[in-house]
Coordinates of C-alpha atoms in Angstrom, one line a residue:
M1 CA 52.5 75.5 183.2
D2 CA 54.1 72.6 181.4
L3 CA 57.3 72.5 179.9
T4 CA 56.4 72.6 177.0
T5 CA 53.8 76.3 176.6
L6 CA 56.6 77.0 178.8
L7 CA 59.4 76.9 175.9
M8 CA 57.0 77.7 173.2
T9 CA 56.5 80.9 175.3
A10 CA 60.0 81.5 175.5
V11 CA 60.5 81.3 172.0
I12 CA 57.5 83.7 171.2
L13 CA 58.9 86.5 173.3
L14 CA 62.2 85.7 171.9
L15 CA 60.8 85.8 167.9
M16 CA 58.7 89.4 169.2
Y17 CA 62.1 91.0 170.8
V18 CA 63.7 90.5 167.4
G19 CA 60.6 92.3 165.1
Y20 CA 60.9 94.7 167.6
L21 CA 64.9 94.8 167.6
L22 CA 64.6 95.1 163.4
H23 CA 61.7 97.1 163.0
K24 CA 63.4 99.6 165.2
R25 CA 66.5 99.4 162.8
Y26 CA 64.3 99.5 159.5
T27 CA 62.8 102.8 160.7
Y28 CA 66.1 104.4 161.5
W29 CA 66.4 106.7 158.7
E30 CA 62.9 107.2 158.3
S31 CA 63.0 108.9 161.7
Q32 CA 65.7 110.8 161.2
G33 CA 63.8 112.1 158.0
I34 CA 67.1 111.2 155.7
A35 CA 66.0 109.8 151.9
C36 CA 66.6 105.3 152.1
D37 CA 64.3 102.7 149.8
K38 CA 62.7 100.3 151.9
P39 CA 64.9 97.4 153.4
N40 CA 64.3 93.8 152.6
W41 CA 63.7 92.0 156.7
L42 CA 67.0 90.2 155.9
L43 CA 69.2 91.2 153.8
G44 CA 68.1 95.5 153.8
S45 CA 69.4 97.1 150.9
L46 CA 71.1 94.8 149.2
S47 CA 67.6 92.7 148.4
G48 CA 68.2 92.9 145.0
A49 CA 71.3 90.1 145.6
M50 CA 68.2 87.5 145.8
T51 CA 67.2 88.2 142.5
S52 CA 69.2 88.9 139.6
K53 CA 71.1 91.6 140.3
T54 CA 74.7 91.9 140.9
V55 CA 75.9 93.9 144.1
E56 CA 77.3 96.6 141.6
Q57 CA 74.7 97.0 139.8
I58 CA 72.2 97.0 143.3
L59 CA 74.6 100.2 144.4
R60 CA 75.4 101.7 140.9
E61 CA 70.9 102.4 140.7
Y62 CA 71.1 103.2 144.2
Y63 CA 74.0 105.6 143.6
E64 CA 71.9 107.1 140.5
K65 CA 68.5 107.2 142.7
Y66 CA 69.8 109.5 145.5
K67 CA 72.9 110.6 143.9
N68 CA 71.7 114.6 144.4
S69 CA 69.5 113.5 148.0
G70 CA 72.9 114.9 150.1
P71 CA 76.4 114.3 151.1
F72 CA 75.1 110.8 152.3
V73 CA 71.6 109.1 152.3
G74 CA 70.1 106.1 154.4
F75 CA 71.0 102.6 153.3
Y76 CA 70.9 99.7 155.5
W77 CA 73.7 97.5 155.1
F78 CA 72.3 94.2 155.9
T79 CA 70.1 94.5 159.1
K80 CA 72.3 97.8 160.2
P81 CA 71.8 101.7 159.6
A82 CA 74.7 102.7 157.7
A83 CA 75.5 106.2 155.8
F84 CA 75.7 105.7 151.8
V85 CA 78.2 108.4 150.9
T86 CA 77.6 110.7 147.7
D87 CA 79.4 113.3 148.0
P88 CA 83.1 113.5 147.0
Q89 CA 83.7 116.2 149.7
L90 CA 82.4 114.2 152.5
L91 CA 84.0 111.2 151.1
K92 CA 87.6 113.0 151.3
Q93 CA 86.9 113.4 154.5
I94 CA 86.0 110.1 155.9
L95 CA 88.6 108.4 153.8
I96 CA 91.9 110.8 154.4
K97 CA 91.1 114.1 156.3
D98 CA 88.8 112.4 159.4
F99 CA 90.3 108.8 158.7
S100 CA 91.3 108.9 162.7
K101 CA 87.5 108.3 163.4
F102 CA 86.4 105.9 160.8
T103 CA 89.9 103.7 161.1
D104 CA 87.9 100.5 160.6
R105 CA 85.9 98.5 158.3
G106 CA 83.4 96.8 160.9
L107 CA 84.1 93.4 159.0
Y108 CA 83.4 90.1 160.8
C109 CA 86.6 88.4 162.2
N110 CA 86.4 85.6 164.4
E111 CA 89.7 84.8 165.0
E112 CA 89.1 82.4 167.4
D113 CA 86.8 79.8 165.5
D114 CA 88.1 81.2 161.9
P115 CA 91.8 81.5 162.0
L116 CA 92.0 82.9 158.4
S117 CA 89.4 85.4 158.7
G118 CA 91.9 87.5 161.1
H119 CA 93.7 89.1 158.0
L120 CA 94.6 92.9 157.5
F121 CA 91.7 93.6 155.5
N122 CA 89.2 92.5 158.6
L123 CA 91.2 93.7 161.5
D124 CA 90.5 96.7 162.8
G125 CA 91.8 99.1 166.1
N126 CA 95.1 98.7 166.6
K127 CA 95.6 95.5 165.8
W128 CA 95.1 96.4 161.9
R129 CA 97.6 99.5 163.0
H130 CA 100.4 97.2 164.0
M131 CA 99.7 94.7 161.7
R132 CA 99.5 97.3 158.4
T133 CA 102.7 98.9 160.1
K134 CA 104.9 95.7 160.1
L135 CA 103.7 94.4 156.4
T136 CA 104.1 97.9 154.8
P137 CA 107.7 97.4 154.2
T138 CA 107.1 94.1 152.4
F139 CA 105.1 96.5 149.0
T140 CA 107.8 99.4 149.3
S141 CA 109.1 100.1 145.5
G142 CA 112.6 98.4 146.4
K143 CA 110.9 95.1 147.3
M144 CA 108.9 95.4 143.9
K145 CA 112.5 96.1 142.1
G146 CA 113.2 92.6 143.4
M147 CA 110.8 90.3 142.7
F148 CA 110.5 92.1 139.4
P149 CA 112.2 89.2 137.2
F150 CA 110.3 86.1 139.4
V151 CA 107.4 88.0 137.7
T152 CA 108.7 88.5 134.1
K153 CA 109.9 84.9 133.9
L154 CA 106.5 84.2 134.5
G155 CA 104.9 86.3 131.5
Q156 CA 107.4 84.5 129.5
D157 CA 106.1 81.5 130.6
M158 CA 102.8 82.6 129.9
V159 CA 103.8 83.8 126.4
D160 CA 104.9 80.2 125.5
V161 CA 102.3 78.8 126.7
V162 CA 99.7 81.0 124.4
E163 CA 101.7 80.1 121.5
E164 CA 101.4 76.8 122.4
R165 CA 97.4 76.5 122.2
I166 CA 97.3 78.9 119.4
T167 CA 98.4 76.3 117.0
T168 CA 95.3 74.3 117.6
D169 CA 92.9 77.0 118.4
P170 CA 93.2 80.5 118.3
D171 CA 90.5 81.5 121.1
I172 CA 91.7 81.3 123.8
D173 CA 90.1 82.2 127.2
V174 CA 91.9 85.1 128.9
K175 CA 90.1 85.2 131.9
D176 CA 91.7 81.3 132.9
L177 CA 95.0 82.4 131.3
A178 CA 95.1 85.4 133.7
A179 CA 94.4 83.8 136.7
C180 CA 97.0 80.8 135.6
F181 CA 99.7 83.4 135.7
T182 CA 98.7 85.6 138.8
I183 CA 98.3 82.1 141.0
D184 CA 102.0 81.5 140.0
V185 CA 103.3 85.3 140.5
I186 CA 101.7 85.1 144.2
G187 CA 103.3 81.8 144.8
S188 CA 106.7 82.3 143.3
C189 CA 106.5 86.3 144.9
A190 CA 105.2 85.4 148.2
F191 CA 106.3 81.7 149.0
G192 CA 109.1 80.5 147.0
L193 CA 106.9 77.8 145.3
E194 CA 106.3 76.7 141.8
M195 CA 102.5 76.6 141.3
N196 CA 102.5 75.4 137.6
C197 CA 99.0 76.8 137.1
L198 CA 99.9 78.2 133.4
K199 CA 100.8 74.3 132.7
G200 CA 97.8 73.5 134.1
K201 CA 99.5 71.2 136.6
N202 CA 98.2 72.3 139.9
P203 CA 94.1 72.9 139.0
E204 CA 93.7 72.5 142.8
F205 CA 95.2 75.7 143.9
R206 CA 93.0 77.5 141.7
N207 CA 90.0 75.6 142.5
M208 CA 90.4 76.5 146.5
C209 CA 90.9 80.5 145.5
R210 CA 88.0 80.0 143.6
R211 CA 85.7 78.4 146.5
A212 CA 87.3 80.8 149.0
F213 CA 85.7 83.7 147.1
V214 CA 82.4 82.2 145.6
V215 CA 81.3 79.7 148.3
Q216 CA 79.2 81.7 151.3
R217 CA 79.3 79.3 154.7
Y218 CA 75.9 79.0 155.7
G219 CA 74.2 80.9 152.5
V220 CA 72.4 84.0 152.3
L221 CA 71.4 83.8 155.8
G222 CA 75.5 83.5 157.4
L223 CA 76.1 86.6 155.8
A224 CA 73.1 88.3 157.3
L225 CA 74.3 87.3 160.6
R226 CA 77.6 87.9 160.6
F227 CA 77.2 91.3 159.5
G228 CA 73.8 92.4 160.6
F229 CA 74.3 90.5 164.3
P230 CA 77.5 90.1 164.9
E231 CA 78.1 89.9 168.1
L232 CA 75.3 86.5 168.2
A233 CA 77.5 85.2 165.4
H234 CA 80.6 85.0 167.8
Y235 CA 78.7 84.1 170.5
L236 CA 77.3 80.8 168.2
R237 CA 81.0 80.6 166.9
I238 CA 79.6 81.1 163.5
T239 CA 82.6 81.0 160.4
E240 CA 83.3 82.0 157.2
T241 CA 85.7 79.7 155.5
M242 CA 85.0 77.1 154.4
P243 CA 86.7 73.9 155.7
D244 CA 88.1 72.3 153.1
V245 CA 89.4 75.7 152.1
E246 CA 90.3 76.7 155.2
K247 CA 92.5 72.8 155.9
F248 CA 94.0 73.3 152.1
F249 CA 95.7 76.8 152.7
M250 CA 96.8 76.0 156.1
D251 CA 98.4 73.0 155.4
I252 CA 100.4 75.1 152.6
V253 CA 101.5 77.4 154.6
R254 CA 102.6 75.5 157.2
D255 CA 104.3 73.1 155.2
T256 CA 106.2 76.2 153.8
M257 CA 107.5 77.7 157.2
E258 CA 108.5 73.9 158.5
M259 CA 110.3 73.5 155.2
R260 CA 111.7 76.5 155.7
E261 CA 112.6 76.3 159.3
K262 CA 113.8 73.0 159.0
N263 CA 116.8 73.9 155.8
N264 CA 117.1 77.5 157.1
I265 CA 116.1 78.6 153.5
K266 CA 116.2 82.1 153.6
R267 CA 114.2 84.3 150.6
N268 CA 113.7 88.2 150.4
D269 CA 109.6 87.7 150.4
F270 CA 106.4 88.1 151.9
M271 CA 106.4 85.0 154.0
E272 CA 110.2 85.1 155.2
M273 CA 109.0 88.5 156.8
L274 CA 105.8 86.4 158.7
I275 CA 107.9 83.5 160.2
D276 CA 110.3 86.6 161.1
M277 CA 107.5 88.2 162.9
K278 CA 106.4 84.8 164.2
N279 CA 109.4 83.8 165.4
N280 CA 110.2 87.4 167.1
R281 CA 108.7 89.7 169.5
L282 CA 108.2 92.2 166.3
M283 CA 104.4 93.3 166.5
K284 CA 102.8 94.9 169.3
S285 CA 100.1 93.9 171.7
E286 CA 96.6 95.4 170.9
D287 CA 97.2 97.6 174.0
G288 CA 100.8 99.5 171.8
E289 CA 102.4 98.4 175.5
E290 CA 104.2 95.2 174.5
L291 CA 106.1 93.3 171.9
T292 CA 104.4 90.4 171.0
N293 CA 104.8 87.4 168.3
L294 CA 102.7 87.0 165.8
T295 CA 100.8 83.4 166.0
F296 CA 101.0 80.6 163.4
G297 CA 97.0 81.1 162.8
Q298 CA 97.9 84.8 162.5
V299 CA 100.6 84.2 159.4
A300 CA 98.4 81.7 157.8
A301 CA 95.6 84.9 157.6
Q302 CA 98.0 87.1 156.6
A303 CA 99.2 84.8 153.5
F304 CA 95.6 83.5 152.8
V305 CA 94.4 87.2 152.0
F306 CA 97.7 88.3 150.0
I307 CA 97.2 85.0 147.8
L308 CA 93.3 85.6 147.4
A309 CA 93.8 89.9 146.8
G310 CA 96.8 89.0 145.0
F311 CA 95.7 86.5 142.7
E312 CA 91.9 87.9 141.9
T313 CA 92.0 90.9 141.3
S314 CA 94.9 91.9 139.0
S315 CA 94.1 88.8 136.7
T316 CA 90.3 89.9 136.4
T317 CA 91.8 93.7 135.5
M318 CA 93.9 91.9 132.8
S319 CA 91.3 89.9 131.4
F320 CA 89.1 92.7 131.1
A321 CA 91.7 94.9 129.7
L322 CA 92.3 92.4 126.7
Y323 CA 88.4 92.4 126.5
E324 CA 88.3 95.5 125.7
L325 CA 91.2 96.5 123.7
A326 CA 90.1 93.5 121.6
Q327 CA 87.2 96.1 120.7
N328 CA 88.7 98.9 120.2
Q329 CA 92.1 98.0 117.4
E330 CA 93.4 101.5 117.7
F331 CA 93.9 101.4 121.1
Q332 CA 95.9 98.1 121.2
D333 CA 97.4 99.0 118.4
R334 CA 98.7 102.5 120.8
A335 CA 99.8 100.4 123.9
R336 CA 101.6 97.7 121.5
E337 CA 103.4 100.9 119.9
E338 CA 104.2 102.4 122.9
I339 CA 105.2 99.0 124.7
V340 CA 107.7 98.1 121.6
S341 CA 109.5 101.3 121.4
V342 CA 110.3 101.0 125.6
L343 CA 111.6 97.8 125.5
E344 CA 113.5 98.3 122.0
R345 CA 114.9 101.9 123.7
H346 CA 115.6 99.7 127.3
K347 CA 116.9 96.4 125.6
E348 CA 115.5 94.5 127.9
F349 CA 112.4 94.4 130.4
S350 CA 113.8 95.9 133.8
Y351 CA 111.6 97.2 136.4
E352 CA 111.7 101.3 134.9
C353 CA 110.3 100.5 131.6
L354 CA 106.9 99.9 133.3
K355 CA 107.4 103.7 134.6
E356 CA 107.6 104.6 130.8
M357 CA 104.9 102.9 129.3
V358 CA 102.1 105.7 129.9
Y359 CA 99.3 104.8 128.0
L360 CA 99.6 101.3 129.0
D361 CA 98.7 102.4 132.6
Q362 CA 96.2 104.6 131.4
V363 CA 94.4 101.4 129.8
M364 CA 95.2 99.9 133.2
Q365 CA 93.6 102.6 134.9
E366 CA 90.6 102.9 132.9
T367 CA 90.1 99.2 132.6
L368 CA 89.7 99.2 136.4
R369 CA 87.5 102.5 136.7
L370 CA 85.1 100.7 134.1
Y371 CA 85.3 97.6 136.0
T372 CA 86.0 98.3 139.5
I373 CA 87.0 95.1 141.1
V374 CA 86.0 96.8 144.6
V375 CA 82.8 98.4 143.5
F376 CA 82.2 99.6 147.5
L377 CA 84.5 100.7 149.9
N378 CA 83.3 100.3 153.8
R379 CA 84.3 102.3 157.2
Q380 CA 82.8 102.3 160.6
A381 CA 82.7 105.2 162.6
V382 CA 84.4 105.1 165.7
E383 CA 82.8 107.7 167.1
D384 CA 79.9 110.2 166.5
Y385 CA 80.4 112.5 163.8
P386 CA 78.6 115.9 163.1
V387 CA 78.8 116.3 159.0
P388 CA 81.0 119.3 158.2
G389 CA 79.1 122.2 157.3
N390 CA 76.0 120.3 158.0
S391 CA 75.5 120.1 162.0
K392 CA 71.6 118.4 162.1
L393 CA 73.4 115.4 159.7
V394 CA 75.3 112.9 162.2
I395 CA 77.0 109.7 161.6
K396 CA 76.6 108.1 164.7
K397 CA 79.4 105.1 166.5
D398 CA 79.3 101.9 165.4
M399 CA 77.2 102.8 161.7
P400 CA 78.8 101.4 158.9
V401 CA 79.9 103.8 156.1
I402 CA 79.6 102.6 152.1
I403 CA 81.3 104.2 149.4
P404 CA 80.5 102.9 146.4
A405 CA 83.5 103.5 144.4
G406 CA 82.0 101.6 141.1
A407 CA 79.4 104.1 140.9
I408 CA 81.2 106.8 141.2
H409 CA 83.2 106.0 138.6
R410 CA 80.7 106.1 136.0
D411 CA 79.0 109.1 137.3
E412 CA 79.1 111.7 134.1
R413 CA 79.8 114.4 136.1
Y414 CA 83.0 113.5 136.1
F415 CA 84.0 110.9 133.8
P416 CA 82.7 112.0 130.4
Q417 CA 80.7 108.7 128.7
P418 CA 80.9 106.4 131.7
N419 CA 80.2 103.6 130.2
V420 CA 82.5 104.0 127.3
F421 CA 86.3 102.5 127.2
N422 CA 88.5 105.1 126.8
P423 CA 92.7 105.4 128.1
D424 CA 92.2 109.1 127.5
N425 CA 90.3 109.2 130.6
F426 CA 93.5 108.9 132.8
A427 CA 95.5 111.4 130.3
A428 CA 97.9 113.5 132.8
E429 CA 95.7 117.0 132.0
K430 CA 92.9 114.8 132.8
V431 CA 94.0 113.5 136.2
A432 CA 95.5 117.2 137.0
A433 CA 92.0 117.7 136.4
R434 CA 89.7 115.7 138.4
D435 CA 89.6 115.5 142.3
S436 CA 92.0 112.3 143.0
V437 CA 89.8 111.2 145.5
L438 CA 87.1 110.7 142.3
N439 CA 89.8 107.5 141.2
L440 CA 89.1 104.6 144.5
S441 CA 89.9 101.6 142.7
F442 CA 92.6 100.7 145.2
G443 CA 90.5 102.8 147.6
D444 CA 92.2 106.2 149.4
G445 CA 93.9 107.1 152.8
P446 CA 95.4 105.1 155.1
R447 CA 93.2 102.4 154.5
T448 CA 94.9 102.3 150.6
C449 CA 94.6 98.8 148.9
I450 CA 98.5 97.7 150.7
G451 CA 99.4 95.5 147.7
M452 CA 99.0 98.6 145.3
R453 CA 102.3 98.3 144.0
F454 CA 102.8 95.0 143.8
G455 CA 99.5 94.5 141.8
K456 CA 99.9 97.2 139.3
M457 CA 103.2 95.2 138.6
Q458 CA 101.7 91.7 137.7
T459 CA 99.0 93.3 135.9
M460 CA 101.6 95.4 133.4
I461 CA 103.8 93.4 133.1
G462 CA 101.7 90.6 131.8
L463 CA 99.5 93.0 129.6
A464 CA 102.7 94.6 128.1
L465 CA 104.2 90.9 127.2
L466 CA 100.8 89.7 125.9
L467 CA 100.3 92.9 123.9
K468 CA 104.0 92.9 122.6
N469 CA 103.5 89.2 121.2
F470 CA 99.9 88.8 119.8
K471 CA 97.1 90.8 118.6
F472 CA 93.8 90.2 120.5
S473 CA 90.5 90.4 118.7
V474 CA 86.8 89.3 119.5
C475 CA 85.9 85.4 118.2
D476 CA 82.3 84.1 117.6
K477 CA 82.7 82.8 121.5
T478 CA 83.2 86.3 122.7
Q479 CA 80.3 87.3 124.9
I480 CA 79.5 91.4 123.9
P481 CA 78.3 92.7 126.4
V482 CA 80.1 90.7 129.3
K483 CA 77.9 89.4 131.9
L484 CA 79.3 89.8 135.4
D485 CA 78.9 86.6 137.9
K486 CA 76.3 87.1 140.3
T487 CA 77.7 85.3 143.2
N488 CA 80.8 86.9 143.6
F489 CA 80.8 90.7 145.7
L490 CA 83.8 91.3 143.7
V491 CA 83.1 92.6 140.5
S492 CA 84.4 88.9 138.2
A493 CA 83.3 88.2 134.6
E494 CA 80.4 85.2 134.4
G495 CA 82.0 82.4 133.0
A496 CA 84.8 82.1 129.9
V497 CA 86.5 84.8 128.5
F498 CA 86.9 84.1 124.7
L499 CA 89.4 86.3 122.5
K500 CA 90.9 85.4 118.9
V501 CA 94.6 85.4 120.0
E502 CA 97.1 85.8 116.6
K503 CA 101.0 85.3 116.8
I504 CA 102.5 88.9 116.1

């Protein structure tokens, strides 16, 4: 047998083996007698993403089809059999009561070849646990109170920018406005840097943030390989972060650290804490037996995810809130009246004011319900898990678990008229009557969003200052209904969100 024939035989055998593995995986739920749609050979149950559907739409349609079919139904997370949870009691068990059996997310992480992927959101096991413990003090209410003046100052800068813009054109892209505001906030509060995005002086930073979210290295095939065959992806040294994005953010973190260490600059912020963890043995090793330092790559990764999470989620929430308030003037007037009343009572905008802006908080919560930024929560079983009350149903070890947060938020059983914007859904009496696990905008349990306090604070400050000073209404450029971005795993508007803005 010549070499060519030998190679062809090897390739054929390899393809047959891969085909066998895929067939075995893709018939798993059928063999278990559990309801499940027929999967796509590459994307599993996410095949709609190859057409005109957003991830949010795919999961919502799947949920509506199977929400009464049991505590969970079958799903294929790319090529992996996954449990798609539809029952609130089971998701409460997974997220909270039995969290120790679902500590991991099971996301692809390759710290050696792709250092920016090694951030808290991706980490599992002891690495996640120790990192979370060390980062948590950064987000206490005391820390938020210390950052409050920086955020309000940038909020006033945003007001000044809007005042200037509407003198020439009252139609403002509030999506771009909110993104520039949150980028400036993250730059100031996390790194002590003046980004000046509101003043149009740092478009590269905004563009790189956008690329980090939207542009997928190796496209759909790369996604399928990273999530369906992570061991093979590691062996092939597959990376997630685009090279220009990695260089840009690594350089920012390196330059900031070097400047602070060289000039002995101390600032009670996120970067200061990361530098301390790099220079001192404050982190436990993965086995928990000894203290270690953070590497530069680990520092950069935590800074990277803080920038992205703090920028995108809050700015999107702000823009969607203004979009809905522009179409519901009675809600907008009510929020404005509360804001003005609270500020008049306190004479100045203080951290304590936010606690009294109850209706504004309801506006924010309802926006997050209707436009759930992270449309699903994912976990991974660390051991076989028999479903409580049904010993025949078992979530197997290493199996992904998909919790469709956005779909649950639009279930009429929990939220009447679920597709209609109504801040009274989060009035105190409504919240008290509803199981708290049905509000999944920031997740729940020990892996809830670590930056929740910060995200809420900057969103409410931005909205309060804008609504106090301006009236928002729809204009000819306003897209109704809004179209969602199909290239983004997060919920985001496709293109600009234009509203008419008038000075009050």
